[in-house]
Amino acid sequence: MTTDRTALVTGATGYIGGRLVPRLLEAGWKVRVLVRSPQKLADVPWGPRVEIVQGDLSDRESLENQGVFDGVDVLYYLVHSMGGKGSFDGTELSSARNVAELALKADVKRIVYLGGLHPKGQRLSQHLRSRAAVGSILLQSGVPTIALQAGVVIGSGSTSFEMIRHLTEVLPYMPAPKWVRNFIQPIAVRDVLHYLLGAAGVSDTLNRTFDIGGPDVLRYGQMMNGYAVEAGLNQRPIAPLPVLTPWLASQWVNLVSPIPRNLAVPIIESLQFECVAQEQDIKAYIPDPEGGLTGYRRAVRLALGKMRDGQVETSWQDSVVQGAPSDNLPSDPDWAGHTVYTDVQVRETDARPGDLWRVIEGIGGDNGWYSFPLAWGVRGWMDKLVGGVGLRRGRRNPDHLHTGDALDFWRVERIRRGSFLRLRAEMKVPGRAWLELTVAPRAGGGSRYTQRAVFFPRGLGGRLYWYSILPFHGFIFPGMANHITETAVREAERRNEHPGPTKKVSTKKADLADAAGAGVTDSVDSADSADSADRADSADTL
């Protein structure tokens, strides 16, 4: 199926947008994406098939000068600063007004917005208020708008799914806020995408909100125990405690899960409300997907399968961490006149470049950092305590990295597959930090491995920070270089002894695979368990 119609997708580097774009292409749409950093799309498989425009919704002049909305039939508004600080809602409203006015001026035929499911007549959290206000601006734009309102979206890599997963796996007993008794209507990410695609084809004059949700209405505690059953875990006793305020609960989530505090706060504030669809009018305009909507437990099962197979399409980790450095490393000549500290390690090894690269591209996550795990772990906990992402963010794929991927408390800034990897630090540090890993062939065979840490300090605190950790660098960085090259040699020897396709599976992933394949029953017996036999598909609080 092909069409001459053009869809503009904002938020294409995010969790939902990154999944919607390839489905639009598959449906025959011409797709234009608006992104602040085109480099983040350098490695996505659909990148060469779309028109990429660099811009910022908050910068009206740049949008007008580039004609972003010209020739657009359907505009997907999928941006939201959930982890923003301060007056992020002011920025969101300004961006929405820019879109509303320019879309009308350019004669865009339809706007499709994905907002948050929320109760009527209650004072909402800042997060939900902002989502509702953006939807209102778009609905009043003069361009026919469909505002889909979803609650907890369940999918591999979604924020809400990861929060449920980690809380359930880490805690055998759950002292929880009283909101675990609230009713929530989760929806599978696949069903959200179904509605987003379908919204492009409804009547050109339709202008309204639609509540969307999956077939199950559950308490949050039931969702956690539903996850436990699908993961092969014991169900968790849950004790609602009225003393756990949203702020305290977000600190707890920050410590026991990879979700940073700035994301945990708006999610938990939103969970103070019972988020259940109050109407199902969407069914009159967009039929259910073939086979029906996905139940919660089935959604969890599908998400676990994607994780086990290393096929997480997009992740909450793809989103920019608010407050984290986002500037690329300047070229070396630009360092002139600036204070900069470096640590360089060079090793010669008999491992072939390809063998060495496999180890480098597999670094982090379950494989660790090849040097003094306790020190890395402590640094990760320190970062968590101050609201950072910590070391447990992991990686999306166990074997391959792409530009923009999160990697524990780093982000892939640049990759030349087979020879070069640059990581930008996203931990809380008084300055900006990078780590570069380079592979080059060695004359006569083997490889040369170069490892360079770069730190631009910020003020006196940055300088004191560097010198305070210098003793640790004395064994962490040399040990890392030694173990990476040694591992490359051992892996090459192992492959030579046992030729044929092999796949490294960490203990953690093997346990997950066993759990997902276990013959669990469809019923859950505790008072806080999922009471439907077949439940949903994967999640992000929207």
Coordinates of C-alpha atoms in Angstrom, one line a residue:
M1 CA 0.0 0.0 0.0
T2 CA 1.4 3.4 -1.0
T3 CA 0.0 6.9 -0.6
D4 CA 0.9 10.4 -1.5
R5 CA 0.0 11.6 2.0
T6 CA 2.7 13.0 4.2
A7 CA 2.9 12.5 8.0
L8 CA 5.0 14.8 10.2
V9 CA 6.1 13.1 13.4
T10 CA 7.4 15.1 16.3
G11 CA 9.0 13.1 19.1
A12 CA 10.4 10.6 16.6
T13 CA 13.4 9.9 18.9
G14 CA 11.1 9.0 21.8
Y15 CA 9.6 5.8 23.0
I16 CA 6.3 6.0 21.0
G17 CA 7.5 8.1 18.1
G18 CA 10.4 5.7 17.4
R19 CA 7.9 2.8 17.0
L20 CA 5.3 4.8 15.1
V21 CA 7.6 6.0 12.2
P22 CA 8.5 2.5 10.8
R23 CA 4.8 1.5 11.0
L24 CA 3.8 4.6 9.0
L25 CA 6.4 3.8 6.4
E26 CA 5.1 0.2 6.3
A27 CA 1.6 1.6 5.7
G28 CA 2.9 3.6 2.7
W29 CA 3.1 7.1 4.2
K30 CA 5.7 9.6 3.3
V31 CA 7.2 10.6 6.6
R32 CA 8.9 13.7 7.8
V33 CA 10.4 13.9 11.3
L34 CA 11.3 17.0 13.3
V35 CA 14.2 16.4 15.7
R36 CA 16.5 18.7 17.7
S37 CA 19.5 16.4 17.1
P38 CA 19.5 14.5 13.8
Q39 CA 22.6 12.6 15.0
K40 CA 20.3 10.6 17.2
L41 CA 18.8 9.0 14.1
A42 CA 22.1 8.2 12.5
D43 CA 21.8 4.4 13.2
V44 CA 18.1 3.8 13.1
P45 CA 17.2 1.4 10.2
W46 CA 14.4 3.7 8.9
G47 CA 16.5 6.8 8.9
P48 CA 17.3 6.8 5.2
R49 CA 13.6 6.5 4.3
V50 CA 12.4 9.6 6.0
E51 CA 12.9 13.4 5.6
I52 CA 14.7 14.7 8.6
V53 CA 14.3 18.3 9.6
Q54 CA 16.3 19.8 12.5
G55 CA 14.3 22.1 14.7
D56 CA 12.7 22.8 18.1
L57 CA 9.0 23.3 18.6
S58 CA 9.7 26.0 21.1
D59 CA 11.5 28.1 18.4
R60 CA 8.7 29.4 16.2
E61 CA 11.0 31.3 13.9
S62 CA 13.1 28.2 13.0
L63 CA 9.9 26.3 12.2
E64 CA 8.6 29.0 9.9
N65 CA 11.9 29.4 8.1
Q66 CA 12.2 25.7 7.3
G67 CA 8.6 25.2 6.3
V68 CA 8.3 22.3 8.6
F69 CA 4.5 22.0 8.2
D70 CA 4.3 22.6 4.4
G71 CA 2.5 19.8 2.6
V72 CA 1.7 17.9 5.8
D73 CA -1.5 15.9 5.8
V74 CA -1.3 14.5 9.4
L75 CA 0.8 15.9 12.2
Y76 CA 1.6 13.6 15.1
Y77 CA 2.3 15.5 18.3
L78 CA 4.3 13.1 20.6
V79 CA 6.6 15.3 22.6
H80 CA 6.4 15.8 26.3
S81 CA 9.0 17.0 28.9
M82 CA 8.0 14.5 31.6
G83 CA 11.3 14.7 33.3
G84 CA 11.5 18.5 33.0
K85 CA 12.1 20.8 35.9
G86 CA 10.6 24.0 37.1
S87 CA 8.2 25.6 34.6
F88 CA 8.5 22.9 32.0
D89 CA 4.7 23.1 31.5
G90 CA 5.2 26.8 30.3
T91 CA 7.6 25.6 27.6
E92 CA 5.2 22.8 26.6
L93 CA 2.3 25.2 26.3
S94 CA 4.4 27.6 24.2
S95 CA 5.4 24.7 21.9
A96 CA 1.8 23.6 21.5
R97 CA 0.7 27.1 20.6
N98 CA 3.5 27.3 18.0
V99 CA 2.3 24.0 16.5
A100 CA -1.4 25.0 16.6
E101 CA -0.9 28.3 14.8
L102 CA 1.6 27.1 12.2
A103 CA -0.3 24.0 11.4
L104 CA -3.4 26.0 10.7
K105 CA -1.5 28.5 8.6
A106 CA 0.0 25.6 6.6
D107 CA -3.4 24.0 6.1
V108 CA -2.4 20.7 7.9
K109 CA -5.4 18.4 7.6
R110 CA -5.3 16.6 10.9
I111 CA -3.4 16.6 14.2
V112 CA -3.1 13.5 16.3
Y113 CA -2.0 14.0 19.9
L114 CA -1.2 11.4 22.5
G115 CA -2.0 12.7 26.0
G116 CA -2.6 11.2 29.4
L117 CA -5.7 9.5 30.8
H118 CA -7.0 11.5 33.8
P119 CA -10.1 11.8 36.0
K120 CA -12.4 14.7 35.5
G121 CA -13.1 17.3 38.1
Q122 CA -10.0 16.7 40.2
R123 CA -6.9 18.8 40.8
L124 CA -4.3 17.0 38.7
S125 CA -0.6 16.7 39.1
Q126 CA 1.6 19.1 37.2
H127 CA 2.4 16.4 34.7
L128 CA -1.2 15.5 33.9
R129 CA -2.3 19.2 33.9
S130 CA 0.3 20.0 31.3
R131 CA -0.8 17.1 29.1
A132 CA -4.4 18.1 29.3
A133 CA -3.6 21.7 28.6
V134 CA -1.6 20.8 25.5
G135 CA -4.5 18.7 24.2
S136 CA -6.8 21.6 24.8
I137 CA -4.6 24.0 22.8
L138 CA -4.4 21.6 19.9
L139 CA -8.2 20.9 19.9
Q140 CA -8.8 24.7 19.7
S141 CA -6.3 25.2 16.9
G142 CA -8.8 25.2 14.1
V143 CA -7.1 22.1 12.7
P144 CA -9.2 18.9 13.3
T145 CA -7.5 17.2 16.2
I146 CA -7.8 13.8 17.8
A147 CA -6.4 13.7 21.3
L148 CA -5.9 10.1 22.4
Q149 CA -5.7 9.8 26.2
A150 CA -3.8 6.8 27.5
G151 CA -2.9 5.7 31.0
V152 CA -0.1 3.3 31.8
V153 CA 1.4 2.0 28.5
I154 CA 2.9 -1.5 28.8
G155 CA 5.8 -2.5 26.5
S156 CA 9.4 -3.6 26.5
G157 CA 11.5 -0.6 27.4
S158 CA 8.7 1.6 28.6
T159 CA 9.1 3.7 31.8
S160 CA 6.1 2.2 33.6
F161 CA 7.0 -1.4 32.6
E162 CA 10.5 -1.0 33.9
M163 CA 9.3 0.5 37.1
I164 CA 6.9 -2.4 37.7
R165 CA 9.6 -4.9 36.7
H166 CA 12.3 -3.6 39.0
L167 CA 10.0 -3.0 42.0
T168 CA 8.6 -6.5 41.7
E169 CA 12.0 -8.2 41.2
V170 CA 13.9 -6.3 43.8
L171 CA 11.5 -6.3 46.7
P172 CA 10.2 -9.6 48.2
Y173 CA 7.9 -7.5 50.4
M174 CA 6.4 -4.2 49.3
P175 CA 5.7 -1.4 51.8
A176 CA 3.9 0.8 49.3
P177 CA 1.9 4.1 49.2
K178 CA -1.8 3.8 49.4
W179 CA -2.1 4.5 45.7
V180 CA -1.3 0.8 45.0
R181 CA -5.0 0.3 45.7
N182 CA -6.0 2.7 42.9
F183 CA -7.5 1.3 39.8
I184 CA -5.6 1.7 36.5
Q185 CA -6.4 0.7 33.0
P186 CA -3.1 -0.2 31.3
I187 CA -2.8 -0.5 27.6
A188 CA -0.3 -2.4 25.4
V189 CA 2.1 -0.3 23.4
R190 CA 1.0 -2.2 20.3
D191 CA -2.6 -1.1 20.9
V192 CA -1.5 2.5 21.3
L193 CA 0.2 2.3 17.9
H194 CA -2.9 0.8 16.4
Y195 CA -5.0 3.8 17.5
L196 CA -2.4 6.3 16.4
L197 CA -2.3 4.8 12.9
G198 CA -6.1 4.5 12.8
A199 CA -6.5 8.1 13.9
A200 CA -5.0 9.3 10.6
G201 CA -7.9 7.9 8.6
V202 CA -11.0 9.1 10.5
S203 CA -13.4 11.8 9.3
D204 CA -11.6 15.0 8.4
T205 CA -14.0 17.0 10.6
L206 CA -13.7 15.0 13.8
N207 CA -12.3 17.1 16.7
R208 CA -12.4 15.6 20.1
T209 CA -10.6 13.6 22.8
F210 CA -10.8 9.8 23.1
D211 CA -10.0 7.7 26.2
I212 CA -8.1 4.6 25.2
G213 CA -7.2 1.6 27.4
G214 CA -6.7 -2.1 27.4
P215 CA -9.3 -4.8 28.4
D216 CA -8.2 -5.0 32.0
V217 CA -8.9 -2.6 34.9
L218 CA -6.4 -3.5 37.7
R219 CA -5.1 -2.1 41.0
Y220 CA -1.4 -1.2 40.8
G221 CA -0.6 -3.9 43.3
Q222 CA -2.4 -6.4 41.0
M223 CA -0.2 -5.3 38.1
M224 CA 2.9 -6.0 40.1
N225 CA 1.8 -9.4 41.1
G226 CA 0.6 -10.1 37.5
Y227 CA 4.2 -9.3 36.4
A228 CA 5.5 -11.6 39.1
V229 CA 3.5 -14.6 37.8
E230 CA 4.6 -14.0 34.2
A231 CA 8.3 -13.7 35.3
G232 CA 8.1 -16.9 37.4
L233 CA 8.4 -15.1 40.7
N234 CA 6.6 -15.5 44.0
Q235 CA 3.7 -13.0 44.4
R236 CA 4.7 -10.1 46.6
P237 CA 2.8 -9.2 49.8
I238 CA 1.9 -5.6 49.6
A239 CA 1.1 -3.3 52.5
P240 CA -0.3 0.1 51.7
L241 CA 1.2 2.7 54.0
P242 CA -0.4 6.2 54.2
V243 CA 2.8 7.8 55.4
L244 CA 4.6 7.3 52.0
T245 CA 4.1 10.6 50.2
P246 CA 4.7 10.9 46.5
W247 CA 8.0 12.5 47.1
L248 CA 9.2 9.8 49.4
A249 CA 7.9 7.1 47.1
S250 CA 9.8 8.6 44.2
Q251 CA 13.0 8.5 46.2
W252 CA 12.4 4.8 46.8
V253 CA 11.7 4.1 43.2
N254 CA 14.9 6.0 42.3
L255 CA 17.0 3.8 44.5
V256 CA 15.6 0.4 43.6
S257 CA 15.0 0.9 39.9
P258 CA 16.9 2.4 37.0
I259 CA 14.2 5.1 36.7
P260 CA 15.8 8.4 37.7
R261 CA 14.1 10.7 40.2
N262 CA 13.1 13.3 37.7
L263 CA 11.1 10.6 35.8
A264 CA 9.8 8.8 38.9
V265 CA 8.2 11.9 40.4
P266 CA 5.7 12.7 37.6
I267 CA 4.8 9.0 37.2
I268 CA 4.1 8.6 40.9
E269 CA 2.2 11.9 41.1
S270 CA 0.0 10.7 38.3
L271 CA -0.7 7.4 40.1
Q272 CA -2.4 9.3 42.9
F273 CA -5.5 9.2 40.6
E274 CA -7.6 6.4 39.4
C275 CA -7.0 6.4 35.6
V276 CA -9.7 4.5 34.0
A277 CA -11.3 5.2 30.6
Q278 CA -14.7 6.9 31.1
E279 CA -15.9 6.3 27.6
Q280 CA -15.1 3.8 24.8
D281 CA -16.3 6.0 21.8
I282 CA -13.1 5.2 19.9
K283 CA -14.5 1.8 18.9
A284 CA -17.1 3.6 16.7
Y285 CA -14.3 5.2 14.6
I286 CA -11.3 2.8 14.9
P287 CA -12.1 -1.0 15.1
D288 CA -10.2 -3.1 17.6
P289 CA -7.0 -4.7 16.2
E290 CA -7.4 -8.2 14.8
G291 CA -7.7 -10.6 17.7
G292 CA -8.8 -7.8 20.0
L293 CA -7.0 -5.6 22.5
T294 CA -4.1 -7.1 24.4
G295 CA -4.6 -8.1 28.0
Y296 CA -2.1 -7.0 30.7
R297 CA -0.6 -10.4 31.4
R298 CA -0.1 -11.1 27.7
A299 CA 1.5 -7.7 27.3
V300 CA 4.0 -8.4 30.1
R301 CA 4.7 -11.8 28.5
L302 CA 5.4 -10.2 25.1
A303 CA 7.6 -7.5 26.7
L304 CA 9.6 -10.2 28.6
G305 CA 10.1 -12.1 25.3
K306 CA 11.4 -9.0 23.5
M307 CA 13.9 -8.4 26.3
R308 CA 15.0 -12.0 26.3
D309 CA 15.6 -11.9 22.5
G310 CA 17.3 -8.6 22.6
Q311 CA 14.6 -7.0 20.4
V312 CA 13.6 -4.0 22.4
E313 CA 12.6 -1.6 19.6
T314 CA 12.7 1.6 21.7
S315 CA 13.2 2.4 25.3
W316 CA 12.6 5.1 27.9
Q317 CA 16.4 5.3 28.0
D318 CA 16.3 6.9 24.6
S319 CA 14.9 10.0 26.0
V320 CA 17.2 12.9 26.9
V321 CA 18.0 13.0 30.6
Q322 CA 17.0 16.4 31.9
G323 CA 20.1 18.2 33.3
A324 CA 22.6 15.8 31.8
P325 CA 25.3 17.1 29.5
S326 CA 24.2 16.9 25.9
D327 CA 27.0 18.7 24.0
N328 CA 29.3 16.6 21.9
L329 CA 33.0 16.4 22.7
P330 CA 34.8 19.3 21.0
S331 CA 37.6 18.4 18.7
D332 CA 41.1 18.4 20.3
P333 CA 42.2 21.8 18.8
D334 CA 39.1 23.4 20.4
W335 CA 40.5 22.4 23.8
A336 CA 43.1 25.2 23.6
G337 CA 42.8 27.6 26.5
H338 CA 40.4 25.3 28.5
T339 CA 41.2 23.2 31.5
V340 CA 40.8 19.5 30.5
Y341 CA 42.0 16.3 32.2
T342 CA 42.6 13.1 30.4
D343 CA 43.6 9.5 31.1
V344 CA 45.0 7.5 28.2
Q345 CA 45.7 3.8 28.2
V346 CA 47.2 2.0 25.2
R347 CA 47.5 -1.8 24.9
E348 CA 48.9 -4.1 22.2
T349 CA 47.1 -7.4 21.9
D350 CA 47.2 -10.5 19.7
A351 CA 43.4 -10.4 19.4
R352 CA 42.2 -9.5 15.9
P353 CA 40.4 -6.1 15.5
G354 CA 37.0 -7.9 15.1
D355 CA 37.5 -9.9 18.3
L356 CA 38.5 -6.8 20.3
W357 CA 35.5 -4.9 18.9
R358 CA 33.0 -7.5 19.9
V359 CA 34.1 -7.0 23.5
I360 CA 34.0 -3.2 23.3
E361 CA 30.5 -3.2 21.7
G362 CA 29.3 -5.6 24.4
I363 CA 30.5 -3.5 27.3
G364 CA 28.3 -2.4 30.2
G365 CA 24.9 -3.8 31.3
D366 CA 25.2 -7.5 32.3
N367 CA 28.8 -7.7 31.0
G368 CA 30.0 -4.9 33.3
W369 CA 32.9 -2.6 32.8
Y370 CA 35.8 -5.1 33.1
S371 CA 37.4 -3.4 36.1
F372 CA 36.7 -3.4 39.9
P373 CA 32.9 -3.9 39.8
L374 CA 32.6 -2.7 43.4
A375 CA 34.0 0.7 42.5
W376 CA 31.6 1.0 39.5
G377 CA 28.7 -0.1 41.7
V378 CA 29.5 2.4 44.4
R379 CA 29.7 5.2 41.8
G380 CA 26.4 4.1 40.5
W381 CA 24.7 4.2 43.9
M382 CA 26.3 7.7 44.6
D383 CA 24.7 8.9 41.4
K384 CA 21.3 7.4 42.4
L385 CA 21.5 9.1 45.8
V386 CA 21.7 12.6 44.1
G387 CA 18.9 11.8 41.6
G388 CA 21.0 10.5 38.7
V389 CA 20.4 7.6 36.4
G390 CA 22.8 5.3 38.3
L391 CA 24.5 2.2 36.9
R392 CA 21.5 0.0 36.5
R393 CA 20.0 1.5 33.4
G394 CA 21.7 -1.2 31.4
R395 CA 21.5 -1.4 27.7
R396 CA 18.8 -2.1 25.1
N397 CA 20.6 -4.8 23.1
P398 CA 23.1 -7.2 24.6
D399 CA 25.4 -7.2 21.6
H400 CA 25.0 -4.1 19.5
L401 CA 25.1 -0.3 20.2
H402 CA 23.7 2.6 18.2
T403 CA 24.2 6.3 18.3
G404 CA 22.0 7.7 21.1
D405 CA 21.7 4.5 23.1
A406 CA 21.8 4.7 26.8
L407 CA 24.5 2.5 28.4
D408 CA 24.3 2.5 32.2
F409 CA 25.2 6.1 33.2
W410 CA 26.7 6.8 29.7
R411 CA 25.2 7.5 26.3
V412 CA 26.6 6.5 22.9
E413 CA 27.6 9.8 21.3
R414 CA 29.5 8.4 18.3
I415 CA 30.2 5.0 16.9
R416 CA 32.1 3.8 13.9
R417 CA 31.3 0.1 14.1
G418 CA 34.5 -2.0 14.2
S419 CA 36.9 0.8 15.2
F420 CA 35.6 3.6 17.5
L421 CA 33.1 4.2 20.4
R422 CA 32.6 7.4 22.3
L423 CA 30.4 7.5 25.4
R424 CA 29.2 10.7 27.0
A425 CA 28.7 10.6 30.8
E426 CA 25.2 11.3 32.1
M427 CA 26.0 10.8 35.8
K428 CA 25.9 13.7 38.1
V429 CA 29.4 15.3 37.9
P430 CA 30.7 18.8 38.3
G431 CA 31.7 19.0 34.6
R432 CA 31.5 17.0 31.4
A433 CA 33.0 13.6 30.8
W434 CA 33.6 11.3 27.9
L435 CA 35.1 7.8 27.4
E436 CA 36.6 6.8 24.1
L437 CA 37.5 3.2 23.1
T438 CA 39.4 2.7 19.8
V439 CA 40.5 -0.4 17.9
A440 CA 43.2 -0.3 15.2
P441 CA 44.9 -3.1 13.3
R442 CA 48.5 -3.7 14.3
A443 CA 51.3 -4.1 11.8
G444 CA 52.1 -7.8 11.6
G445 CA 48.8 -8.9 13.1
G446 CA 46.8 -8.3 16.2
S447 CA 45.4 -5.0 17.4
R448 CA 46.1 -1.8 19.2
Y449 CA 43.6 -0.8 21.8
T450 CA 43.4 2.9 22.9
Q451 CA 41.2 4.1 25.8
R452 CA 40.8 7.8 26.6
A453 CA 38.9 9.4 29.4
V454 CA 38.3 13.1 29.0
F455 CA 37.0 15.5 31.7
F456 CA 36.1 19.2 31.4
P457 CA 35.8 20.4 35.0
R458 CA 33.2 23.0 36.0
G459 CA 34.7 25.5 38.4
L460 CA 36.7 24.6 41.5
G461 CA 34.3 21.8 42.4
G462 CA 35.1 20.1 39.1
R463 CA 38.9 20.3 39.7
L464 CA 38.5 18.9 43.2
Y465 CA 36.3 16.1 42.0
W466 CA 39.0 15.0 39.4
Y467 CA 41.8 15.0 41.9
S468 CA 39.7 13.2 44.6
I469 CA 39.0 10.3 42.2
L470 CA 42.5 10.2 40.7
P471 CA 43.7 7.4 43.0
F472 CA 40.8 5.2 41.9
H473 CA 41.6 6.0 38.2
G474 CA 45.1 4.6 38.9
F475 CA 43.7 1.1 39.0
I476 CA 40.2 1.3 37.4
F477 CA 41.3 2.6 33.9
P478 CA 44.5 0.4 33.6
G479 CA 42.5 -2.6 34.8
M480 CA 39.8 -1.9 32.4
A481 CA 42.2 -1.8 29.4
N482 CA 43.9 -5.0 30.6
H483 CA 40.7 -7.0 31.0
I484 CA 39.2 -5.8 27.8
T485 CA 42.2 -7.0 25.7
E486 CA 42.5 -10.2 27.7
T487 CA 38.8 -11.0 27.3
A488 CA 39.1 -10.5 23.5
V489 CA 42.0 -13.0 23.4
R490 CA 40.0 -15.6 25.5
E491 CA 36.8 -15.1 23.5
A492 CA 38.8 -15.6 20.2
E493 CA 40.4 -18.8 21.6
R494 CA 37.0 -20.1 22.7
R495 CA 35.5 -19.5 19.3
N496 CA 38.4 -21.3 17.6
E497 CA 38.0 -24.3 19.9
H498 CA 34.2 -24.3 19.4
P499 CA 33.5 -23.0 15.9
G500 CA 29.9 -22.2 14.9
P501 CA 27.3 -19.7 15.9
T502 CA 27.4 -18.9 19.6
K503 CA 25.5 -16.4 21.6
K504 CA 26.5 -15.1 25.0
V505 CA 23.7 -15.2 27.5
S506 CA 24.3 -13.7 30.9
T507 CA 23.1 -15.5 34.0
K508 CA 20.5 -12.7 34.5
K509 CA 19.1 -13.2 31.0
A510 CA 19.1 -17.0 31.3
D511 CA 17.1 -16.7 34.5
L512 CA 14.7 -14.4 32.8
A513 CA 14.3 -16.8 29.8
D514 CA 13.6 -19.7 32.2
A515 CA 11.1 -17.6 34.1
A516 CA 9.3 -16.5 31.0
G517 CA 9.1 -20.0 29.7
A518 CA 7.8 -21.5 32.9
G519 CA 4.4 -23.0 32.9
V520 CA 2.7 -20.4 35.1
T521 CA -1.1 -20.4 35.6
D522 CA -3.3 -17.7 34.3
S523 CA -4.9 -17.0 37.7
V524 CA -3.2 -15.1 40.5
D525 CA -4.4 -15.9 44.0
S526 CA -3.5 -13.0 46.3
A527 CA -5.8 -10.2 47.1
D528 CA -3.6 -7.8 45.1
S529 CA -3.2 -10.1 42.1
A530 CA -4.4 -9.7 38.5
D531 CA -7.8 -11.3 38.3
S532 CA -8.0 -11.7 34.5
A533 CA -6.7 -14.9 33.0
D534 CA -5.1 -13.2 30.0
R535 CA -3.6 -9.7 30.6
A536 CA -1.9 -7.0 28.6
D537 CA 1.2 -6.0 26.6
S538 CA 4.0 -3.3 27.7
A539 CA 4.0 0.1 29.4
D540 CA 4.9 3.8 29.6
T541 CA 3.0 6.4 31.7
L542 CA 2.0 8.9 29.2

